[in-house]
Amino acid sequence: MQSLQKSRKFDTQRKVVFAAMSKKTFYLREHIIKYILEEGYTPTCAFMMFSYFLLDTVDRKALIDANNDLIRRSDELWVFGEMSDGVKEEVNLAKRIGIPIHYFRLSNSKKMFTPTKSGKNEMQ
């Protein structure tokens, strides 16, 4: 255990990235989180914590408020795939509070996600 601790840098703080995705991209959430980790960031994703609105067993406003709190605590917001109305609201919040936003198109190639120019993701 000591050798493991010596090999890791526990004092390193990585930027936190909020992964924004629509319900159409929901099925890729684990691949998206893996991609963010491989890029050297710490991911946060409401769909990983709350599933898909906790099967509507919790007031949706409470989940949206929690989701927005995660965005406020993030260093960046990354949008994956098409933008739904909900993702558009997340982007608007990030813009209002000055969080950098990056967009990624889904790809059928070996590289699953391709960065795109700002705001070029299509609306659902």
mmCIF file of C-alpha atoms in Angstrom:
data_model
loop_
_atom_site.group_PDB
_atom_site.id
_atom_site.type_symbol
_atom_site.label_atom_id
_atom_site.label_comp_id
_atom_site.label_asym_id
_atom_site.label_seq_id
_atom_site.Cartn_x
_atom_site.Cartn_y
_atom_site.Cartn_z
ATOM 1 C CA MET A 1 0.000 0.000 0.000
ATOM 2 C CA GLN A 2 2.801 2.422 0.774
ATOM 3 C CA SER A 3 4.382 1.936 -2.641
ATOM 4 C CA LEU A 4 1.024 2.707 -4.281
ATOM 5 C CA GLN A 5 0.703 5.899 -2.265
ATOM 6 C CA LYS A 6 4.243 6.938 -3.174
ATOM 7 C CA SER A 7 3.560 6.433 -6.876
ATOM 8 C CA ARG A 8 0.422 8.599 -6.855
ATOM 9 C CA LYS A 9 0.368 12.341 -6.506
ATOM 10 C CA PHE A 10 -2.430 12.972 -4.048
ATOM 11 C CA ASP A 11 -1.797 16.699 -4.011
ATOM 12 C CA THR A 12 -2.692 17.080 -7.692
ATOM 13 C CA GLN A 13 -6.068 18.694 -8.295
ATOM 14 C CA ARG A 14 -7.692 18.051 -11.659
ATOM 15 C CA LYS A 15 -10.283 20.301 -13.246
ATOM 16 C CA VAL A 16 -13.867 19.121 -12.839
ATOM 17 C CA VAL A 17 -15.886 18.704 -16.046
ATOM 18 C CA PHE A 18 -19.671 18.506 -16.087
ATOM 19 C CA ALA A 19 -20.804 16.108 -18.823
ATOM 20 C CA ALA A 20 -23.949 17.456 -20.503
ATOM 21 C CA MET A 21 -25.950 15.042 -22.637
ATOM 22 C CA SER A 22 -29.526 14.485 -23.744
ATOM 23 C CA LYS A 23 -31.632 11.409 -23.135
ATOM 24 C CA LYS A 24 -30.671 10.316 -26.671
ATOM 25 C CA THR A 25 -27.017 10.153 -25.581
ATOM 26 C CA PHE A 26 -27.797 8.757 -22.102
ATOM 27 C CA TYR A 27 -26.840 5.220 -23.147
ATOM 28 C CA LEU A 28 -23.250 6.425 -23.772
ATOM 29 C CA ARG A 29 -22.824 7.995 -20.320
ATOM 30 C CA GLU A 30 -20.176 5.513 -19.156
ATOM 31 C CA HIS A 31 -18.157 5.975 -22.366
ATOM 32 C CA ILE A 32 -18.403 9.747 -21.920
ATOM 33 C CA ILE A 33 -17.150 9.542 -18.327
ATOM 34 C CA LYS A 34 -14.297 7.268 -19.442
ATOM 35 C CA TYR A 35 -13.363 9.761 -22.177
ATOM 36 C CA ILE A 36 -13.259 12.673 -19.709
ATOM 37 C CA LEU A 37 -11.061 10.659 -17.325
ATOM 38 C CA GLU A 38 -8.713 9.690 -20.161
ATOM 39 C CA GLU A 39 -8.415 13.376 -21.105
ATOM 40 C CA GLY A 40 -7.097 14.060 -17.580
ATOM 41 C CA TYR A 41 -10.164 15.634 -15.971
ATOM 42 C CA THR A 42 -12.495 14.672 -13.130
ATOM 43 C CA PRO A 43 -15.992 14.071 -14.537
ATOM 44 C CA THR A 44 -19.314 14.780 -12.938
ATOM 45 C CA CYS A 45 -22.528 13.618 -14.536
ATOM 46 C CA ALA A 46 -26.039 13.886 -13.175
ATOM 47 C CA PHE A 47 -27.122 10.820 -15.157
ATOM 48 C CA MET A 48 -24.466 8.742 -13.379
ATOM 49 C CA MET A 49 -25.687 9.914 -9.972
ATOM 50 C CA PHE A 50 -29.411 10.277 -10.506
ATOM 51 C CA SER A 51 -29.957 7.727 -13.300
ATOM 52 C CA TYR A 52 -32.678 9.104 -15.555
ATOM 53 C CA PHE A 53 -34.521 11.394 -13.134
ATOM 54 C CA LEU A 54 -34.516 8.601 -10.497
ATOM 55 C CA LEU A 55 -37.410 6.952 -12.331
ATOM 56 C CA ASP A 56 -39.543 9.996 -11.444
ATOM 57 C CA THR A 57 -39.560 9.011 -7.746
ATOM 58 C CA VAL A 58 -38.197 12.436 -6.695
ATOM 59 C CA ASP A 59 -39.550 15.865 -7.531
ATOM 60 C CA ARG A 60 -37.995 16.828 -10.860
ATOM 61 C CA LYS A 61 -37.308 20.396 -9.681
ATOM 62 C CA ALA A 62 -35.141 19.029 -6.846
ATOM 63 C CA LEU A 63 -33.126 17.033 -9.392
ATOM 64 C CA ILE A 64 -32.768 20.028 -11.713
ATOM 65 C CA ASP A 65 -31.586 22.176 -8.785
ATOM 66 C CA ALA A 66 -29.023 19.504 -7.815
ATOM 67 C CA ASN A 67 -27.923 19.258 -11.450
ATOM 68 C CA ASN A 68 -27.434 23.036 -11.618
ATOM 69 C CA ASP A 69 -25.433 22.961 -8.374
ATOM 70 C CA LEU A 70 -23.085 20.439 -9.996
ATOM 71 C CA ILE A 71 -22.632 22.776 -12.967
ATOM 72 C CA ARG A 72 -21.858 25.712 -10.657
ATOM 73 C CA ARG A 73 -19.166 23.634 -8.924
ATOM 74 C CA SER A 74 -17.570 22.536 -12.202
ATOM 75 C CA ASP A 75 -14.631 24.151 -13.969
ATOM 76 C CA GLU A 76 -15.917 23.366 -17.476
ATOM 77 C CA LEU A 77 -19.035 22.051 -19.205
ATOM 78 C CA TRP A 78 -18.649 19.566 -22.060
ATOM 79 C CA VAL A 79 -21.639 18.911 -24.337
ATOM 80 C CA PHE A 80 -21.851 15.487 -25.994
ATOM 81 C CA GLY A 81 -24.099 14.968 -29.011
ATOM 82 C CA GLU A 82 -27.259 16.828 -29.924
ATOM 83 C CA MET A 83 -28.589 19.518 -27.613
ATOM 84 C CA SER A 84 -32.017 18.983 -26.090
ATOM 85 C CA ASP A 85 -33.885 21.793 -24.326
ATOM 86 C CA GLY A 86 -32.412 20.594 -21.015
ATOM 87 C CA VAL A 87 -28.846 20.638 -22.333
ATOM 88 C CA LYS A 88 -29.486 24.084 -23.805
ATOM 89 C CA GLU A 89 -30.488 25.282 -20.309
ATOM 90 C CA GLU A 90 -27.262 23.798 -18.901
ATOM 91 C CA VAL A 91 -25.258 25.642 -21.567
ATOM 92 C CA ASN A 92 -27.095 28.896 -20.782
ATOM 93 C CA LEU A 93 -26.299 28.503 -17.069
ATOM 94 C CA ALA A 94 -22.630 27.841 -17.827
ATOM 95 C CA LYS A 95 -22.522 30.946 -20.052
ATOM 96 C CA ARG A 96 -24.151 33.114 -17.361
ATOM 97 C CA ILE A 97 -21.589 32.092 -14.739
ATOM 98 C CA GLY A 98 -18.610 32.139 -17.095
ATOM 99 C CA ILE A 99 -17.742 28.440 -17.270
ATOM 100 C CA PRO A 100 -15.904 27.390 -20.472
ATOM 101 C CA ILE A 101 -18.021 25.187 -22.752
ATOM 102 C CA HIS A 102 -16.718 22.565 -25.185
ATOM 103 C CA TYR A 103 -18.796 20.621 -27.705
ATOM 104 C CA PHE A 104 -18.260 17.052 -28.920
ATOM 105 C CA ARG A 105 -19.891 15.316 -31.858
ATOM 106 C CA LEU A 106 -20.513 11.581 -31.654
ATOM 107 C CA SER A 107 -18.512 9.637 -34.206
ATOM 108 C CA ASN A 108 -18.696 6.130 -35.637
ATOM 109 C CA SER A 109 -14.920 5.997 -35.949
ATOM 110 C CA LYS A 110 -12.473 4.505 -33.470
ATOM 111 C CA LYS A 111 -12.378 7.894 -31.760
ATOM 112 C CA MET A 112 -15.918 7.993 -30.359
ATOM 113 C CA PHE A 113 -16.066 11.747 -29.619
ATOM 114 C CA THR A 114 -14.864 14.548 -31.889
ATOM 115 C CA PRO A 115 -14.497 18.151 -30.653
ATOM 116 C CA THR A 116 -16.519 20.655 -32.679
ATOM 117 C CA LYS A 117 -16.640 24.420 -32.912
ATOM 118 C CA SER A 118 -18.629 26.252 -30.228
ATOM 119 C CA GLY A 119 -22.358 25.724 -30.472
ATOM 120 C CA LYS A 120 -22.257 23.624 -33.632
ATOM 121 C CA ASN A 121 -24.065 20.671 -32.053
ATOM 122 C CA GLU A 122 -27.533 20.284 -33.497
ATOM 123 C CA MET A 123 -30.711 20.772 -31.509
ATOM 124 C CA GLN A 124 -32.901 17.729 -30.904
#
